[in-house]
Structure formats: structure tokens, C-alpha cells
mmCIF file of C-alpha atoms in Angstrom:
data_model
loop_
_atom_site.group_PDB
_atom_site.id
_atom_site.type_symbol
_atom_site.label_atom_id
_atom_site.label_comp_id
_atom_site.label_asym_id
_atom_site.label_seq_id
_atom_site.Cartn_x
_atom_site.Cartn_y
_atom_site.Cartn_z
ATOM 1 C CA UNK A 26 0.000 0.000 0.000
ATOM 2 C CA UNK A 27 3.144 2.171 0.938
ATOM 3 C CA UNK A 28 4.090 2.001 -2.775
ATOM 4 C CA UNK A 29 0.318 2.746 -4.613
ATOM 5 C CA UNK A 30 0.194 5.472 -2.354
ATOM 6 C CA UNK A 31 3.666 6.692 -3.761
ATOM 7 C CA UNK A 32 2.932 6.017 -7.130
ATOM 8 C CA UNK A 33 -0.536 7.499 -7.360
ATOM 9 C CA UNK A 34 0.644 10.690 -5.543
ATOM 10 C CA UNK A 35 3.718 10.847 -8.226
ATOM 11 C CA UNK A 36 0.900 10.156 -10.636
ATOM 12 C CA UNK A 37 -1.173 13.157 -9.481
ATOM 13 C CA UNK A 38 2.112 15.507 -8.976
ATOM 14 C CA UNK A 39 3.311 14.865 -12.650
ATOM 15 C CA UNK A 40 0.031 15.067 -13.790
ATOM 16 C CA UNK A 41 0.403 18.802 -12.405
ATOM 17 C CA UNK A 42 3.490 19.662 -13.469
ATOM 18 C CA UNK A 43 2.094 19.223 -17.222
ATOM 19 C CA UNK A 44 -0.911 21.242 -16.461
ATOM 20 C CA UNK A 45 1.062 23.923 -15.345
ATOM 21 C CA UNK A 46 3.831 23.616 -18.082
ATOM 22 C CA UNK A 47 0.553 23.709 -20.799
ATOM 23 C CA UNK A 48 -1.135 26.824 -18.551
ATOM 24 C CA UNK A 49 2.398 28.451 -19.268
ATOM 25 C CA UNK A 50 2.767 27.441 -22.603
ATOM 26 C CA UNK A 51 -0.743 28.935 -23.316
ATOM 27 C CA UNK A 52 -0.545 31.607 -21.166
ATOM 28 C CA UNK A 53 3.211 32.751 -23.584
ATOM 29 C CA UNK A 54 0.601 32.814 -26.561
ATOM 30 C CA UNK A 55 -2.018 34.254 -25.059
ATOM 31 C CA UNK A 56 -0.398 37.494 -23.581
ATOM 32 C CA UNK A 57 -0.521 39.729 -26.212
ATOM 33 C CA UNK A 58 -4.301 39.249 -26.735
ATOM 34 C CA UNK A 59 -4.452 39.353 -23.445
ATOM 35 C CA UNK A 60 -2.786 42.904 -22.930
ATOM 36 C CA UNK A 61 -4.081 43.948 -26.367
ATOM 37 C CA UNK A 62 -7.641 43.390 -24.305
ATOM 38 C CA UNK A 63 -6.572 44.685 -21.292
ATOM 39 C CA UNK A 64 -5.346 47.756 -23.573
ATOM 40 C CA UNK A 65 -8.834 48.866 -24.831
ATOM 41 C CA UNK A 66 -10.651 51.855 -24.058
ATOM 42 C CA UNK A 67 -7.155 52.878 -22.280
ATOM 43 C CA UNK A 68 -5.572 56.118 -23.753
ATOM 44 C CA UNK A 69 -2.629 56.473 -25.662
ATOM 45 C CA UNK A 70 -1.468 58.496 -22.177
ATOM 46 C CA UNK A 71 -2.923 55.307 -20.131
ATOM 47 C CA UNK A 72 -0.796 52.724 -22.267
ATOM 48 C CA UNK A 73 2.242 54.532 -22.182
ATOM 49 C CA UNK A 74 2.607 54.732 -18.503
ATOM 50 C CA UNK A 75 1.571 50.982 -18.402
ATOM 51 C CA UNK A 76 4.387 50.360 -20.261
ATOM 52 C CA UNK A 77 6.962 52.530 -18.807
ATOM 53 C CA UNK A 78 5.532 50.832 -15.247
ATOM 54 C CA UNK A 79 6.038 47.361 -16.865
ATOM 55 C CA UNK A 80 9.442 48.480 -17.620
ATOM 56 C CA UNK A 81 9.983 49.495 -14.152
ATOM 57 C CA UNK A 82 8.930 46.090 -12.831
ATOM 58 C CA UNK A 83 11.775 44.433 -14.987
ATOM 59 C CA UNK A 84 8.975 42.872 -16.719
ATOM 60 C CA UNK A 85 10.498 42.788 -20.226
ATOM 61 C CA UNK A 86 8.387 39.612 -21.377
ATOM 62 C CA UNK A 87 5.127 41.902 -20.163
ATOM 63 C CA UNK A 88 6.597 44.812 -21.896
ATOM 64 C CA UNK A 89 7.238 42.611 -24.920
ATOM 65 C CA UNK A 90 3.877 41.760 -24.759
ATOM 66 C CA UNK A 91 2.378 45.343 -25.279
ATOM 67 C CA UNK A 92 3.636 45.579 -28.441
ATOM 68 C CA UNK A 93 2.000 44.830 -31.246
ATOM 69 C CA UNK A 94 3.497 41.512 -33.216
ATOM 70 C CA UNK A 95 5.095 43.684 -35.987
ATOM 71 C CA UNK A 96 5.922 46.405 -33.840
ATOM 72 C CA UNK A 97 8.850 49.176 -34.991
ATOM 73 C CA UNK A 98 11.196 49.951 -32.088
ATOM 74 C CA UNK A 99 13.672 52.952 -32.589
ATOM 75 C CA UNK A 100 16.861 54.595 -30.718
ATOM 76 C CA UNK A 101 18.157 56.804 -33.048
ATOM 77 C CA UNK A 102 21.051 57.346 -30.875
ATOM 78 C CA UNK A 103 21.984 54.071 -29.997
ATOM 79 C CA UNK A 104 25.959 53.760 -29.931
ATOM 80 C CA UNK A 105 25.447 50.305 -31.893
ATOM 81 C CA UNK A 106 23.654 51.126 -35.462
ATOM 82 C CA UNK A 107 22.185 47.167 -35.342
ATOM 83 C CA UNK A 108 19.612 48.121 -32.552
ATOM 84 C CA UNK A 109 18.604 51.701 -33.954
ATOM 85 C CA UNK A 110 15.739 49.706 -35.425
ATOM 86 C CA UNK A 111 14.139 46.413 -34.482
ATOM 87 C CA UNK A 112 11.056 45.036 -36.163
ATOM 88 C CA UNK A 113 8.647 42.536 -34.375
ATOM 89 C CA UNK A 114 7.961 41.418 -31.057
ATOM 90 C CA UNK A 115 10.258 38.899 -30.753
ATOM 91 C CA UNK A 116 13.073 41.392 -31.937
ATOM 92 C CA UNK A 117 12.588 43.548 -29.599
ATOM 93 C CA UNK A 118 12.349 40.543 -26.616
ATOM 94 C CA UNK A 119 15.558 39.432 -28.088
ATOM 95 C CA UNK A 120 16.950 42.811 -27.414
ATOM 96 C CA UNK A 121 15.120 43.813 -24.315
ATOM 97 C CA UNK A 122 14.992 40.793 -22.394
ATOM 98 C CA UNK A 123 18.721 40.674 -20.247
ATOM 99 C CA UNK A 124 18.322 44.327 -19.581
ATOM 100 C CA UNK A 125 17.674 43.726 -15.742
ATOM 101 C CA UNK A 126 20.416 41.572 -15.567
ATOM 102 C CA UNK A 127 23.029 44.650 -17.352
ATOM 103 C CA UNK A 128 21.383 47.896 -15.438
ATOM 104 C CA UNK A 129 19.072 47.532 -12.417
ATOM 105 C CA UNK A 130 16.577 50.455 -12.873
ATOM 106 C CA UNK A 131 15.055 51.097 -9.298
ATOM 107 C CA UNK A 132 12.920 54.301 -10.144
ATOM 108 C CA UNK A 133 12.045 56.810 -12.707
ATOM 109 C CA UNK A 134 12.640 59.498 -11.026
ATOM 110 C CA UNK A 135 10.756 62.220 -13.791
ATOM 111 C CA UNK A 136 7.714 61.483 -15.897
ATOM 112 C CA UNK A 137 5.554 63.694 -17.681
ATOM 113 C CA UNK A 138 3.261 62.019 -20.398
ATOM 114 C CA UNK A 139 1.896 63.838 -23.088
ATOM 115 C CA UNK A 140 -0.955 63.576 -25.020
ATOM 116 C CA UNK A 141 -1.405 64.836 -28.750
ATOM 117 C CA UNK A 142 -4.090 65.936 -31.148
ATOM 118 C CA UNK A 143 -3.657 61.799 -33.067
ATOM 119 C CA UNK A 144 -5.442 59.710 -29.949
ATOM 120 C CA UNK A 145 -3.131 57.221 -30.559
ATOM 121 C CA UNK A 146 -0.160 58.844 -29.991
ATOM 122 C CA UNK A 147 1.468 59.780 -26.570
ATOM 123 C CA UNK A 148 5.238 60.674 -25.584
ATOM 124 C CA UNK A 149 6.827 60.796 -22.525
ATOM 125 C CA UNK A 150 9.955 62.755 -21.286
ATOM 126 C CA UNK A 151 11.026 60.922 -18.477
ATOM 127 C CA UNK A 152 14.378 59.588 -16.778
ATOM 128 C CA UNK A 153 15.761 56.178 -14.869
ATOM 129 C CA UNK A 154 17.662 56.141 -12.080
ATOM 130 C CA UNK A 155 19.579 52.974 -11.306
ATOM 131 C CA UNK A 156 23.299 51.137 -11.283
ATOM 132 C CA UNK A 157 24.904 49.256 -13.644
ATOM 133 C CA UNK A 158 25.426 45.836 -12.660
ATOM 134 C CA UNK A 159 28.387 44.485 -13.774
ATOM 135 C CA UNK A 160 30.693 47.455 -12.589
ATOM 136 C CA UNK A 161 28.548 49.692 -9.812
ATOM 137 C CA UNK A 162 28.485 52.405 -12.023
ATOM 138 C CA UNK A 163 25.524 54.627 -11.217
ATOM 139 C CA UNK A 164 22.815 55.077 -14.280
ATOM 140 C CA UNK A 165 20.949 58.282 -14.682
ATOM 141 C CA UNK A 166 19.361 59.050 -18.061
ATOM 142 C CA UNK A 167 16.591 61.119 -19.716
ATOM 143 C CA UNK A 168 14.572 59.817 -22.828
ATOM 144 C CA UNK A 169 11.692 61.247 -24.777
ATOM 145 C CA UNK A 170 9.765 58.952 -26.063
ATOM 146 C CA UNK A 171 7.195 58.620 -28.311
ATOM 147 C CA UNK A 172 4.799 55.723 -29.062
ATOM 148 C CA UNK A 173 2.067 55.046 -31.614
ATOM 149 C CA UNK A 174 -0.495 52.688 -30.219
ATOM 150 C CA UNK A 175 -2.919 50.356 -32.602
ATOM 151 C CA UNK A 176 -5.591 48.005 -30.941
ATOM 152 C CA UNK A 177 -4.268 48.794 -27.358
ATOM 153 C CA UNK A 178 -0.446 47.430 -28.706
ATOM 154 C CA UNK A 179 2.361 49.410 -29.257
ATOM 155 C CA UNK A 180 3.025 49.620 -32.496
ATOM 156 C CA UNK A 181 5.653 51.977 -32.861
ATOM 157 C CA UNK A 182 8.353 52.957 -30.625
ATOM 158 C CA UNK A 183 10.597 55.703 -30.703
ATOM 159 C CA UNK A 184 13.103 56.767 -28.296
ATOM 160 C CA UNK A 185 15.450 59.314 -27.723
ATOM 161 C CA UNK A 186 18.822 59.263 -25.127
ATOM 162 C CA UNK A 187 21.896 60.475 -24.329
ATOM 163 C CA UNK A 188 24.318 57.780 -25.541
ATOM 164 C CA UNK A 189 27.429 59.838 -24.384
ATOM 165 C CA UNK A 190 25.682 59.706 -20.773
ATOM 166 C CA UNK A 191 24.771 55.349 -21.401
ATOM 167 C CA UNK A 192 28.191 54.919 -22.444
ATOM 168 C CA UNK A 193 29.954 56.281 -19.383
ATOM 169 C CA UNK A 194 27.740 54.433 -17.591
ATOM 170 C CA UNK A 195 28.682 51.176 -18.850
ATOM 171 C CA UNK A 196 32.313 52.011 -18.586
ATOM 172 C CA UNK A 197 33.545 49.127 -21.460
ATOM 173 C CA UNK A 198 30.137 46.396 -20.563
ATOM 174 C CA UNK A 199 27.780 45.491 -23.206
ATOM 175 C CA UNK A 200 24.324 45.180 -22.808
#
């Protein structure tokens, strides 16, 4: 009896652990829909600070997940002319998604959000305050940003920064 009870509990557990992997595995595929619902009847001013609080929350599969799946990201004045432009969802989580583990944001310190006379447009001028991990280096920087929402998704993303200011910052470490 020891044993059945063993086995059937093992059983049960297993049987678990592949409900939860498929939850998670649907849940990956569902979260854009799901923040693309969330998303409507929110303003362009609404979704933008969801996203920039997202951001904050080292969320970068959530933040991912706000944009729209052929979404146009854009820093201009990136030091590194490959990621000046990313296309797609999965582009940018490719690009986004080790940020918390290169600079540890712990607050934005300024944020004004801006609305504009197209509804689904907002842009923010706001700034991050945080360290750089690998070498202690305090990070302080100011963007303005502006985004172009469609269906409650980002779907284009444009941001402006002080790469002189991101490059002292991380002192010779690549993000």
C-alpha cells in the first residue's frame, strides 16, 4: 500500500506539473491578446505609462507583450547602429529581455506624459535612475519617447537618449 500510495501521488504531482507547463505554454501565446484586451478603451497616455511601469517592474516579457506583433522599435542614438531599429515582437524581446540583468533600474525618477491631437499617440519625457550591474556604475538618463499605439499594442516605438551619458555608464560592458 506504501508504494500505490507513492505512485498514485507521483501520478497526481506529474500530472500537475504538465498542467502547469501547458497553462504556461498557453498563457506565452495568449499574452498579447491578453494585454491587447486589457489595452482597450485605455488612452494612448494610459498605455504609455503601463508600459513605462512594466518596464519598471523588470517585466520585459510583459513589456514585450504590449507591443504589437510587428511592432517598430527605434533609438536613433543608440551607440550600436544594429539596434537603432528592431522590427517585431520577438526582436525587440531578443533585445530587451537581459536588460535587468546589465542595469538595475530602481525608479524613474521624472515622468511627464503627453498627449497629442492623433489619440493614438502619446510621448513621454522621463528619466531612470539605477546602477549598472556588472561594474557599480551609477545610471541616470533622460529619454523622450514617443509611441504610436494600434488596438491597445504598441506599435511603434521611438526613443530618444543620451548615448554619451549610457556609455559612461557602462564604462567598457555590453548590454
Amino acid at each position: 500500500m506504501y508504494t500505490d500510495q507513492h505512485t498514485s501521488i507521483a501520478k497526481r504531482t506529474g500530472q500537475r506539473r504538465l498542467m502547469a507547463a501547458a497553462t504556461l505554454a498557453v498563457t506565452a501565446f495568449a499574452a498579447p491578446a491578453q494585454a491587447q484586451d486589457m489595452g482597450k478603451g485605455m488612452t494612448a497616455v494610459q498605455l504609455l505609462k503601463r508600459g513605462l511601469d512594466t518596464f519598471l517592474a523588470k517585466d520585459m516579457k510583459g513589456w514585450a507583450d504590449l507591443c504589437d506583433e510587428n511592432v517598430v522599435a527605434e533609438f536613433p542614438f543608440s551607440p550600436d547602429p544594429a539596434t537603432r531599429k528592431l522590427v517585431g515582437r520577438a526582436a525587440v524581446y531578443a533585445y530587451i529581455k537581459d536588460y535587468p540583468k546589465a542595469i538595475d533600474i530602481k525608479a524613474i525618477p521624472t515622468l511627464k506624459i503627453h498627449a497629442t491631437d492623433d489619440p493614438n499617440v502619446a510621448i513621454a519625457e522621463w528619466s531612470v535612475s539605477g546602477r549598472v550591474i556588472s561594474n557599480g556604475n551609477p545610471y541616470e538618463l533622460s529619454c523622450a519617447t514617443v509611441v504610436t499605439f494600434r488596438n491597445g499594442l504598441m506599435a511603434n516605438y521611438r526613443e530618444y537618449w543620451n548615448p554619451q551619458a549610457f556609455t559612461a555608464a557602462m564604462a567598457g560592458t555590453r548590454f
